[in-house]
């Protein structure tokens, strides 16, 4: 199940004391979160930048791409994340998968995300969070499963998710997607 995600070159620019543009950081994004069995996460997630609030501060004094990983963005902010997931290998049998969780009634994880099970080594749990997510397929084919519809995301495709139930499957292909997740609120 484990794979090594490709390094993401991250160039962060800003302004020097004289008001001139400059490069603050240029190199591999430092916040790489590989797949893990506990908690189950089949994809590698590289946080490129995190903003604590909107409007975001533009000081450049701190590397906001090296903040501690958390799935959801900060309560009043957001993050830009690269998600890389492996293709299911030949001979994979879901019933033998030690991280498979059967579908179940909604439960809230400790990080606040609602889940309904369904995850495996190559599929996320059916989940939803109080976020607006912009997802851009960079390479490969990733399958987006909704309650009543399944869509194949191909390079160049974009999805905007508004806090809805969804599941991602990387079983078809090795994929890379870029996501901006911003904090939001359900009405009521």
Coordinates of N, CA, C and O in Angstrom, one line a residue:
X1 N 0.8 -1.2 0.0 CA 0.0 0.0 0.0 C 0.9 1.3 0.0 O 0.5 2.3 -0.5
X2 N 2.0 1.2 0.6 CA 2.9 2.4 0.7 C 3.5 2.7 -0.6 O 4.0 1.9 -1.3
X3 N 3.6 4.0 -0.9 CA 4.4 4.5 -2.0 C 5.0 5.8 -1.7 O 4.6 6.4 -0.7
X4 N 6.0 6.2 -2.4 CA 6.7 7.5 -2.2 C 6.1 8.5 -3.1 O 6.2 8.4 -4.3
X5 N 5.5 9.6 -2.5 CA 4.9 10.6 -3.3 C 6.0 11.4 -4.0 O 7.2 11.5 -3.5
X6 N 5.7 12.0 -5.2 CA 6.7 12.8 -5.9 C 6.9 14.1 -5.1 O 5.9 14.7 -4.6
X7 N 8.1 14.6 -5.0 CA 8.3 15.9 -4.3 C 7.6 17.0 -5.2 O 7.6 17.0 -6.4
X8 N 7.0 18.0 -4.5 CA 6.4 19.1 -5.1 C 7.3 20.3 -4.9 O 7.6 20.7 -3.8
X9 N 7.7 20.8 -6.1 CA 8.6 22.1 -6.0 C 7.6 23.2 -5.6 O 6.6 23.5 -6.3
X10 N 8.0 23.9 -4.6 CA 7.2 25.0 -4.1 C 8.0 26.3 -4.2 O 9.1 26.4 -3.6
X11 N 7.5 27.3 -4.9 CA 8.1 28.6 -5.0 C 7.2 29.6 -4.3 O 6.0 29.7 -4.7
X12 N 7.7 30.2 -3.3 CA 6.9 31.2 -2.6 C 7.6 32.6 -2.7 O 8.8 32.7 -2.5
X13 N 6.8 33.5 -3.2 CA 7.4 34.9 -3.4 C 6.8 35.9 -2.5 O 5.7 35.6 -1.9
X14 N 7.5 36.9 -2.3 CA 7.0 38.0 -1.4 C 7.7 39.3 -1.7 O 8.2 39.5 -2.8
X15 N 7.9 40.1 -0.7 CA 8.4 41.5 -0.9 C 9.5 41.7 0.2 O 9.3 41.4 1.3
X16 N 10.6 42.3 -0.2 CA 11.7 42.6 0.7 C 11.4 44.0 1.4 O 10.4 44.7 1.1
X17 N 12.3 44.4 2.3 CA 12.1 45.6 3.1 C 12.1 46.9 2.2 O 11.5 47.9 2.6
X18 N 12.6 46.8 1.0 CA 12.6 47.9 0.1 C 11.4 47.9 -0.9 O 11.3 48.7 -1.8
X19 N 10.5 47.0 -0.7 CA 9.3 46.9 -1.5 C 9.5 46.2 -2.9 O 8.6 46.2 -3.7
X20 N 10.6 45.4 -3.0 CA 10.9 44.7 -4.2 C 10.5 43.2 -4.1 O 10.6 42.7 -3.0
X21 N 10.0 42.7 -5.2 CA 9.6 41.3 -5.1 C 10.8 40.4 -5.0 O 11.9 40.7 -5.5
X22 N 10.6 39.2 -4.3 CA 11.7 38.3 -4.2 C 11.2 36.9 -3.9 O 10.0 36.7 -3.6
X23 N 12.1 35.9 -4.0 CA 11.7 34.5 -3.7 C 12.0 34.3 -2.2 O 13.1 34.6 -1.7
X24 N 11.0 33.9 -1.5 CA 11.1 33.5 -0.1 C 11.5 32.1 0.1 O 12.4 31.8 1.0
X25 N 10.9 31.2 -0.6 CA 11.3 29.8 -0.6 C 11.2 29.2 -2.0 O 10.3 29.5 -2.8
X26 N 12.2 28.3 -2.3 CA 12.2 27.6 -3.5 C 12.8 26.2 -3.3 O 14.0 26.1 -3.0
X27 N 12.0 25.2 -3.3 CA 12.4 23.9 -3.0 C 11.3 23.0 -2.8 O 10.1 23.4 -2.9
X28 N 11.5 21.7 -2.4 CA 10.4 20.8 -2.1 C 9.5 21.3 -1.0 O 10.0 21.8 0.0
X29 N 8.2 21.2 -1.2 CA 7.3 21.5 -0.1 C 7.6 20.7 1.1 O 7.8 19.5 1.0
X30 N 7.8 21.3 2.3 CA 8.2 20.6 3.5 C 7.2 19.8 4.2 O 7.5 18.9 4.9
X31 N 5.9 20.0 3.9 CA 4.8 19.4 4.7 C 4.2 18.2 3.9 O 3.1 18.3 3.4
X32 N 4.9 17.1 3.9 CA 4.5 15.9 3.1 C 3.9 14.9 4.2 O 4.6 14.6 5.1
X33 N 2.7 14.5 3.9 CA 2.0 13.6 4.8 C 1.7 12.3 4.1 O 0.8 12.3 3.3
X34 N 2.6 11.3 4.2 CA 2.4 10.1 3.4 C 1.2 9.3 3.8 O 0.5 9.6 4.9
X35 N 0.8 8.3 3.0 CA -0.3 7.4 3.4 C -0.1 6.8 4.7 O 1.1 6.6 5.1
X36 N -1.2 6.5 5.4 CA -1.0 5.9 6.8 C -2.2 5.0 7.0 O -3.2 5.1 6.5
X37 N -1.9 4.0 7.9 CA -3.0 3.1 8.3 C -3.8 3.6 9.5 O -4.9 3.2 9.7
X38 N -3.2 4.5 10.3 CA -3.9 5.0 11.5 C -3.6 6.4 11.7 O -2.5 6.8 12.1
X39 N -4.5 7.4 11.4 CA -5.8 7.1 10.8 C -5.7 6.7 9.3 O -4.7 7.0 8.7
X40 N -6.6 5.9 8.8 CA -6.5 5.4 7.4 C -6.5 6.6 6.4 O -7.3 7.5 6.5
X41 N -5.4 6.6 5.6 CA -5.3 7.6 4.6 C -4.6 7.0 3.5 O -3.4 6.6 3.6
X42 N -5.2 6.8 2.3 CA -4.6 6.0 1.2 C -3.8 6.9 0.3 O -3.0 6.4 -0.4
X43 N -3.9 8.2 0.4 CA -3.2 9.1 -0.4 C -2.2 9.9 0.3 O -2.3 10.1 1.6
X44 N -1.1 10.4 -0.4 CA -0.2 11.3 0.2 C -0.7 12.7 0.1 O -1.3 13.1 -1.0
X45 N -0.6 13.5 1.1 CA -1.1 14.9 1.1 C 0.1 15.9 1.4 O 0.7 15.7 2.4
X46 N 0.3 16.8 0.5 CA 1.4 17.7 0.6 C 0.7 19.1 0.8 O 0.1 19.6 -0.2
X47 N 0.8 19.7 1.9 CA 0.3 21.0 2.1 C 1.3 22.0 1.6 O 2.5 22.1 2.1
X48 N 0.9 22.8 0.6 CA 1.8 23.8 0.0 C 1.7 25.1 0.7 O 2.8 25.7 1.0
X49 N 0.5 25.5 1.2 CA 0.4 26.7 1.9 C -0.9 26.7 2.7 O -1.9 26.1 2.3
X50 N -0.9 27.3 3.9 CA -2.1 27.3 4.8 C -2.3 28.8 5.2 O -1.3 29.5 5.5
X51 N -3.5 29.2 5.2 CA -3.8 30.6 5.7 C -4.8 30.4 6.8 O -5.8 29.7 6.7
X52 N -4.5 31.1 7.9 CA -5.2 31.0 9.1 C -6.5 31.8 9.1 O -7.5 31.5 9.8
X53 N -6.6 32.8 8.3 CA -7.8 33.7 8.2 C -7.9 34.3 6.8 O -6.9 34.4 6.1
X54 N -9.1 34.9 6.6 CA -9.3 35.6 5.3 C -9.7 37.0 5.8 O -10.6 37.2 6.6
X55 N -9.1 38.1 5.3 CA -8.0 38.1 4.4 C -6.7 37.5 5.0 O -6.5 37.7 6.2
X56 N -5.9 36.9 4.2 CA -4.6 36.3 4.7 C -3.6 37.4 4.9 O -3.6 38.4 4.2
X57 N -2.7 37.2 5.9 CA -1.6 38.1 6.1 C -0.5 37.9 5.1 O -0.3 36.7 4.7
X58 N 0.1 38.9 4.6 CA 1.1 38.9 3.5 C 2.5 39.2 4.0 O 3.3 39.7 3.2
X59 N 2.8 38.9 5.2 CA 4.1 39.4 5.7 C 5.3 38.5 5.2 O 6.3 39.1 5.0
X60 N 5.1 37.3 5.0 CA 6.2 36.4 4.5 C 7.2 36.1 5.6 O 8.3 35.6 5.4
X61 N 6.8 36.4 6.9 CA 7.7 36.2 8.0 C 7.8 34.7 8.5 O 8.7 34.3 9.2
X62 N 6.7 34.0 8.1 CA 6.6 32.6 8.6 C 6.3 31.7 7.4 O 5.6 32.1 6.5
X63 N 6.9 30.5 7.4 CA 6.6 29.5 6.3 C 5.3 28.8 6.6 O 5.3 27.8 7.4
X64 N 4.2 29.3 6.1 CA 2.9 28.7 6.4 C 2.6 27.4 5.6 O 1.6 26.8 5.7
X65 N 3.6 27.0 4.9 CA 3.6 25.6 4.2 C 4.2 24.6 5.1 O 4.2 23.4 4.8
X66 N 4.7 24.9 6.3 CA 5.3 24.0 7.2 C 4.5 23.9 8.5 O 5.1 23.4 9.5
X67 N 3.3 24.3 8.5 CA 2.5 24.2 9.7 C 2.1 22.7 10.0 O 2.1 21.9 9.0
X68 N 1.7 22.4 11.2 CA 1.3 21.0 11.4 C 0.1 20.6 10.6 O -0.8 21.3 10.3
X69 N 0.2 19.3 10.1 CA -0.9 18.8 9.2 C -2.2 18.6 10.0 O -2.2 18.1 11.1
X70 N -3.3 19.0 9.4 CA -4.6 18.6 9.8 C -5.4 18.6 8.5 O -5.3 19.3 7.6
X71 N -6.4 17.6 8.5 CA -7.2 17.4 7.3 C -7.9 18.7 6.9 O -7.9 19.1 5.8
X72 N -8.7 19.2 7.9 CA -9.5 20.4 7.5 C -8.6 21.7 7.6 O -7.6 21.7 8.3
X73 N -9.0 22.7 6.9 CA -8.3 24.0 7.0 C -8.6 24.6 8.4 O -9.5 24.2 9.1
X74 N -7.8 25.7 8.7 CA -8.1 26.4 9.9 C -9.5 27.0 9.9 O -10.1 27.2 8.8
X75 N -10.2 27.1 11.1 CA -11.6 27.5 11.1 C -12.0 28.8 10.4 O -13.1 28.9 9.9
X76 N -11.1 29.7 10.2 CA -11.4 30.9 9.4 C -10.5 31.1 8.2 O -10.5 32.2 7.6
X77 N -9.8 30.0 7.8 CA -8.9 30.1 6.7 C -9.0 29.0 5.7 O -10.1 28.6 5.4
X78 N -7.9 28.6 5.2 CA -7.9 27.5 4.1 C -6.5 27.0 3.9 O -5.5 27.4 4.5
X79 N -6.4 26.1 2.9 CA -5.1 25.6 2.5 C -5.1 25.1 1.1 O -6.2 24.9 0.5
X80 N -3.9 25.1 0.5 CA -3.7 24.6 -0.8 C -2.9 23.3 -0.6 O -1.8 23.3 0.0
X81 N -3.4 22.2 -1.2 CA -2.9 20.8 -0.9 C -2.8 20.1 -2.2 O -3.7 20.1 -3.0
X82 N -1.7 19.3 -2.4 CA -1.5 18.4 -3.5 C -1.8 17.0 -2.9 O -1.3 16.6 -1.9
X83 N -2.7 16.2 -3.6 CA -3.1 14.9 -3.2 C -2.6 13.9 -4.3 O -3.0 14.0 -5.4
X84 N -1.8 13.0 -3.9 CA -1.3 11.9 -4.8 C -1.7 10.6 -4.3 O -1.5 10.2 -3.2
X85 N -2.3 9.8 -5.2 CA -2.8 8.5 -4.8 C -2.4 7.4 -5.8 O -2.4 7.7 -7.0
X86 N -2.1 6.2 -5.3 CA -1.6 5.2 -6.1 C -2.8 4.4 -6.8 O -3.9 4.4 -6.3
X87 N -2.4 3.7 -7.9 CA -3.4 2.9 -8.5 C -3.5 1.5 -7.8 O -2.5 1.1 -7.2
X88 N -4.7 1.0 -7.7 CA -4.8 -0.3 -7.1 C -4.0 -1.4 -7.9 O -4.1 -1.4 -9.1
X89 N -3.2 -2.2 -7.2 CA -2.4 -3.2 -7.8 C -3.2 -4.4 -8.3 O -4.3 -4.7 -7.8
X90 N -2.7 -5.1 -9.4 CA -3.4 -6.3 -9.8 C -3.5 -7.3 -8.6 O -2.6 -7.4 -7.8
X91 N -4.6 -8.0 -8.5 CA -4.8 -9.0 -7.5 C -5.3 -8.4 -6.2 O -5.4 -9.2 -5.2
X92 N -5.5 -7.1 -6.1 CA -6.0 -6.5 -4.8 C -7.4 -7.1 -4.6 O -8.3 -7.1 -5.4
X93 N -7.6 -7.5 -3.3 CA -8.9 -8.0 -2.9 C -9.4 -7.2 -1.7 O -8.7 -7.2 -0.6
X94 N -10.4 -6.4 -1.8 CA -10.9 -5.5 -0.8 C -11.2 -6.3 0.5 O -10.9 -5.8 1.6
X95 N -11.7 -7.5 0.4 CA -12.1 -8.3 1.6 C -10.8 -8.6 2.4 O -10.9 -8.9 3.6
X96 N -9.6 -8.6 1.8 CA -8.4 -8.9 2.5 C -7.7 -7.6 3.0 O -6.6 -7.7 3.5
X97 N -8.2 -6.5 2.7 CA -7.6 -5.2 3.0 C -7.8 -4.9 4.5 O -8.9 -4.7 5.0
X98 N -6.6 -4.7 5.2 CA -6.7 -4.5 6.7 C -7.3 -3.1 7.1 O -7.7 -2.9 8.2
X99 N -7.3 -2.2 6.1 CA -7.9 -0.8 6.5 C -9.3 -0.6 6.0 O -9.9 0.4 6.2
X100 N -9.9 -1.7 5.3 CA -11.2 -1.5 4.8 C -12.2 -1.3 6.0 O -12.2 -2.1 7.0
X101 N -13.1 -0.4 5.8 CA -14.2 -0.1 6.8 C -15.5 -0.2 6.0 O -15.7 0.6 5.1
X102 N -16.4 -1.0 6.4 CA -17.7 -1.1 5.7 C -18.5 0.1 5.9 O -18.3 0.8 6.9
X103 N -19.4 0.4 5.0 CA -20.3 1.6 5.2 C -21.1 1.5 6.5 O -21.4 0.4 7.0
X104 N -21.2 2.7 7.2 CA -21.9 2.7 8.5 C -22.7 4.0 8.6 O -22.5 4.9 7.8
X105 N -23.4 4.2 9.7 CA -24.1 5.4 10.0 C -23.1 6.6 10.2 O -22.0 6.3 10.6
X106 N -23.5 7.8 9.9 CA -22.5 8.9 10.1 C -21.9 9.0 11.5 O -22.6 8.8 12.5
X107 N -20.6 9.2 11.5 CA -19.9 9.4 12.8 C -18.9 10.6 12.6 O -18.4 10.8 11.5
X108 N -18.7 11.3 13.6 CA -17.8 12.5 13.6 C -16.4 12.0 14.1 O -16.3 11.5 15.2
X109 N -15.4 12.2 13.2 CA -14.0 11.9 13.6 C -13.5 12.9 14.6 O -14.1 14.0 14.7
X110 N -12.4 12.6 15.3 CA -11.9 13.6 16.2 C -11.5 15.0 15.5 O -11.6 16.0 16.2
X111 N -11.2 14.9 14.2 CA -10.8 16.2 13.5 C -12.1 16.9 13.0 O -12.0 18.0 12.4
X112 N -13.3 16.4 13.3 CA -14.5 17.1 13.0 C -15.2 16.7 11.7 O -16.3 17.0 11.4
X113 N -14.5 15.9 10.9 CA -15.0 15.4 9.6 C -16.0 14.3 9.9 O -15.8 13.4 10.7
X114 N -17.2 14.4 9.2 CA -18.2 13.3 9.3 C -17.8 12.2 8.3 O -17.5 12.5 7.1
X115 N -17.9 11.0 8.7 CA -17.6 9.8 7.9 C -18.7 8.8 7.9 O -19.4 8.7 8.9
X116 N -18.8 8.0 6.8 CA -19.8 6.9 6.7 C -19.1 5.6 6.3 O -19.8 4.7 5.8
X117 N -17.8 5.5 6.5 CA -17.1 4.3 6.1 C -16.9 4.2 4.6 O -17.0 5.1 3.9
X118 N -16.6 2.9 4.2 CA -16.3 2.7 2.8 C -14.9 2.8 2.4 O -14.5 2.5 1.3
X119 N -14.0 3.3 3.3 CA -12.6 3.4 2.9 C -11.9 2.1 2.8 O -12.2 1.1 3.4
X120 N -10.9 2.1 1.9 CA -10.0 1.0 1.7 C -8.6 1.6 1.5 O -8.3 2.8 1.7
X121 N -7.6 0.7 1.2 CA -6.3 1.2 0.9 C -6.2 2.1 -0.3 O -5.2 2.8 -0.5
X122 N -7.3 2.1 -1.1 CA -7.3 2.9 -2.4 C -8.5 3.8 -2.5 O -8.7 4.3 -3.6
X123 N -9.2 4.0 -1.5 CA -10.5 4.8 -1.5 C -10.6 5.5 -0.2 O -10.3 4.9 0.9
X124 N -11.0 6.8 -0.2 CA -11.3 7.5 1.0 C -12.6 7.0 1.6 O -13.4 6.3 1.0
X125 N -12.8 7.3 2.9 CA -14.2 7.1 3.4 C -15.2 8.0 2.8 O -14.8 9.1 2.2
X126 N -16.4 7.7 2.7 CA -17.5 8.6 2.4 C -17.5 9.6 3.5 O -17.6 9.3 4.7
X127 N -17.3 10.9 3.1 CA -17.1 11.9 4.1 C -17.6 13.3 3.7 O -17.9 13.5 2.5
X128 N -17.8 14.2 4.6 CA -18.1 15.6 4.3 C -17.5 16.4 5.4 O -17.4 16.0 6.6
X129 N -17.2 17.7 5.1 CA -16.7 18.6 6.0 C -17.3 20.0 5.7 O -17.7 20.3 4.6
X130 N -17.2 20.9 6.7 CA -17.7 22.2 6.5 C -16.6 23.1 5.8 O -16.0 23.9 6.4
X131 N -16.5 22.8 4.5 CA -15.5 23.4 3.7 C -16.1 23.6 2.2 O -17.0 22.9 1.8
X132 N -15.5 24.6 1.6 CA -15.7 24.7 0.1 C -14.4 24.2 -0.4 O -13.3 24.7 -0.1
X133 N -14.4 23.2 -1.3 CA -13.2 22.6 -1.9 C -13.2 22.8 -3.4 O -14.2 22.5 -4.0
X134 N -12.1 23.3 -3.8 CA -11.8 23.4 -5.3 C -10.8 22.3 -5.6 O -9.7 22.4 -5.1
X135 N -11.2 21.4 -6.4 CA -10.3 20.3 -6.8 C -10.0 20.3 -8.3 O -10.9 20.4 -9.1
X136 N -8.7 20.2 -8.6 CA -8.2 20.3 -10.0 C -7.4 19.0 -10.3 O -6.5 18.7 -9.6
X137 N -7.9 18.2 -11.2 CA -7.2 17.0 -11.6 C -5.9 17.3 -12.4 O -6.1 17.9 -13.5
X138 N -4.8 17.0 -11.9 CA -3.5 17.3 -12.6 C -3.1 16.2 -13.5 O -2.7 16.4 -14.7
X139 N -3.2 15.0 -13.0 CA -2.8 13.8 -13.8 C -3.5 12.6 -13.4 O -4.0 12.5 -12.2
X140 N -3.7 11.6 -14.3 CA -4.4 10.4 -14.0 C -5.9 10.5 -14.0 O -6.4 11.6 -14.4
X141 N -6.6 9.5 -13.6 CA -8.1 9.5 -13.5 C -8.5 9.2 -12.0 O -8.1 8.1 -11.5
X142 N -9.2 10.1 -11.4 CA -9.7 9.8 -10.0 C -11.2 9.9 -10.1 O -11.8 10.7 -10.7
X143 N -11.8 8.9 -9.4 CA -13.2 8.8 -9.4 C -13.8 9.5 -8.2 O -13.4 9.2 -7.0
X144 N -14.8 10.3 -8.4 CA -15.6 11.0 -7.4 C -16.9 10.3 -7.2 O -17.7 10.3 -8.2
X145 N -17.2 9.8 -6.1 CA -18.4 9.0 -5.8 C -19.3 9.9 -4.9 O -18.9 10.3 -3.8
X146 N -20.5 10.2 -5.4 CA -21.5 11.0 -4.6 C -22.6 10.0 -4.2 O -22.6 8.8 -4.6
X147 N -23.6 10.4 -3.5 CA -24.6 9.5 -3.0 C -25.4 8.9 -4.2 O -25.7 7.7 -4.1
X148 N -25.6 9.6 -5.3 CA -26.4 9.1 -6.4 C -25.7 9.2 -7.7 O -26.4 9.1 -8.8
X149 N -24.4 9.5 -7.7 CA -23.7 9.7 -9.0 C -22.2 9.4 -8.8 O -21.7 9.7 -7.8
X150 N -21.6 8.9 -9.9 CA -20.2 8.7 -9.9 C -19.6 9.4 -11.1 O -20.2 9.3 -12.2
X151 N -18.5 10.2 -10.9 CA -17.9 11.0 -12.0 C -16.4 10.6 -12.1 O -15.8 10.4 -11.0
X152 N -15.9 10.6 -13.3 CA -14.5 10.3 -13.5 C -13.8 11.7 -13.7 O -14.2 12.4 -14.7
X153 N -12.9 12.1 -12.9 CA -12.1 13.3 -13.1 C -10.8 13.0 -13.9 O -10.1 12.1 -13.5
X154 N -10.7 13.8 -14.9 CA -9.5 13.6 -15.8 C -8.7 14.9 -15.8 O -9.2 15.9 -15.4
X155 N -7.4 14.8 -16.3 CA -6.6 16.0 -16.3 C -7.3 17.3 -16.9 O -7.9 17.2 -17.9
X156 N -7.3 18.4 -16.1 CA -7.9 19.6 -16.5 C -9.3 19.8 -15.9 O -9.9 20.9 -16.0
X157 N -9.9 18.7 -15.4 CA -11.3 18.8 -14.8 C -11.2 19.4 -13.5 O -10.2 19.3 -12.7
X158 N -12.2 20.2 -13.1 CA -12.3 20.9 -11.8 C -13.6 20.5 -11.2 O -14.6 20.5 -11.8
X159 N -13.6 20.3 -9.9 CA -14.8 20.1 -9.1 C -14.8 21.2 -8.0 O -13.8 21.5 -7.4
X160 N -16.0 21.7 -7.7 CA -16.3 22.6 -6.6 C -17.2 21.8 -5.6 O -18.3 21.5 -6.1
X161 N -16.8 21.5 -4.4 CA -17.6 20.8 -3.5 C -18.0 21.7 -2.4 O -17.2 22.4 -1.8
X162 N -19.3 21.6 -2.1 CA -19.9 22.6 -1.1 C -20.4 21.8 0.1 O -21.6 21.7 0.4
X163 N -19.5 21.2 0.8 CA -19.8 20.5 2.1 C -20.6 19.3 1.9 O -21.3 18.9 2.9
X164 N -20.6 18.6 0.8 CA -21.4 17.4 0.5 C -20.7 16.1 0.8 O -19.5 16.0 0.8
X165 N -21.5 15.0 0.9 CA -21.0 13.7 1.1 C -20.3 13.3 -0.2 O -20.8 13.5 -1.3
X166 N -19.1 12.8 -0.1 CA -18.3 12.3 -1.3 C -17.2 11.3 -0.8 O -16.8 11.2 0.3
X167 N -16.8 10.5 -1.8 CA -15.7 9.6 -1.6 C -14.8 9.7 -2.8 O -15.3 9.8 -3.9
X168 N -13.5 9.6 -2.6 CA -12.6 9.6 -3.7 C -12.0 8.2 -3.9 O -11.6 7.6 -2.9
X169 N -11.9 7.7 -5.1 CA -11.3 6.4 -5.4 C -10.1 6.6 -6.4 O -10.3 7.3 -7.4
X170 N -9.0 6.1 -6.0 CA -7.8 6.1 -6.9 C -7.6 4.8 -7.5 O -6.4 4.5 -7.9
X171 N -8.6 3.9 -7.5 CA -8.4 2.5 -8.0 C -8.0 2.4 -9.4 O -7.4 1.5 -9.9
X172 N -8.5 3.4 -10.3 CA -8.3 3.3 -11.7 C -6.9 3.6 -12.2 O -6.4 3.1 -13.2
X173 N -6.2 4.6 -11.5 CA -5.0 5.2 -12.0 C -4.2 5.8 -10.9 O -4.8 6.2 -9.9
X174 N -2.9 6.0 -11.1 CA -2.1 6.8 -10.2 C -2.5 8.3 -10.5 O -2.5 8.7 -11.6
X175 N -3.0 9.0 -9.5 CA -3.5 10.4 -9.7 C -2.8 11.4 -8.9 O -2.3 11.1 -7.8
X176 N -2.8 12.6 -9.4 CA -2.4 13.8 -8.7 C -3.5 14.8 -8.9 O -3.9 15.1 -10.0
X177 N -4.0 15.4 -7.7 CA -5.0 16.4 -7.7 C -4.5 17.6 -6.9 O -3.8 17.3 -5.9
X178 N -4.9 18.8 -7.2 CA -4.6 19.9 -6.4 C -5.9 20.4 -5.8 O -6.9 20.5 -6.5
X179 N -5.9 20.7 -4.5 CA -7.1 21.2 -3.8 C -6.9 22.5 -3.0 O -5.8 22.6 -2.4
X180 N -7.8 23.4 -3.1 CA -7.9 24.5 -2.2 C -9.1 24.2 -1.4 O -10.2 24.1 -1.9
X181 N -8.9 24.1 -0.1 CA -10.0 23.9 0.9 C -10.2 25.1 1.8 O -9.2 25.5 2.4
X182 N -11.4 25.7 1.8 CA -11.6 26.9 2.6 C -12.7 26.6 3.6 O -13.7 25.9 3.3
X183 N -12.5 27.1 4.8 CA -13.5 26.9 5.9 C -14.8 27.5 5.5 O -14.9 28.5 4.8
X184 N -15.9 26.8 5.9 CA -17.3 27.3 5.5 C -18.2 26.8 6.7 O -17.8 26.2 7.6
X185 N -19.5 27.2 6.5 CA -20.5 26.8 7.5 C -21.7 26.3 6.9 O -22.1 26.8 5.9
X186 N -22.3 25.2 7.5 CA -23.6 24.8 7.0 C -24.6 25.8 7.5 O -24.5 26.4 8.5
X187 N -25.7 26.0 6.7 CA -26.7 26.9 7.1 C -27.4 26.4 8.4 O -27.5 25.2 8.6
X188 N -27.9 27.3 9.2 CA -28.7 27.0 10.3 C -28.0 26.9 11.6 O -27.2 27.0 12.2

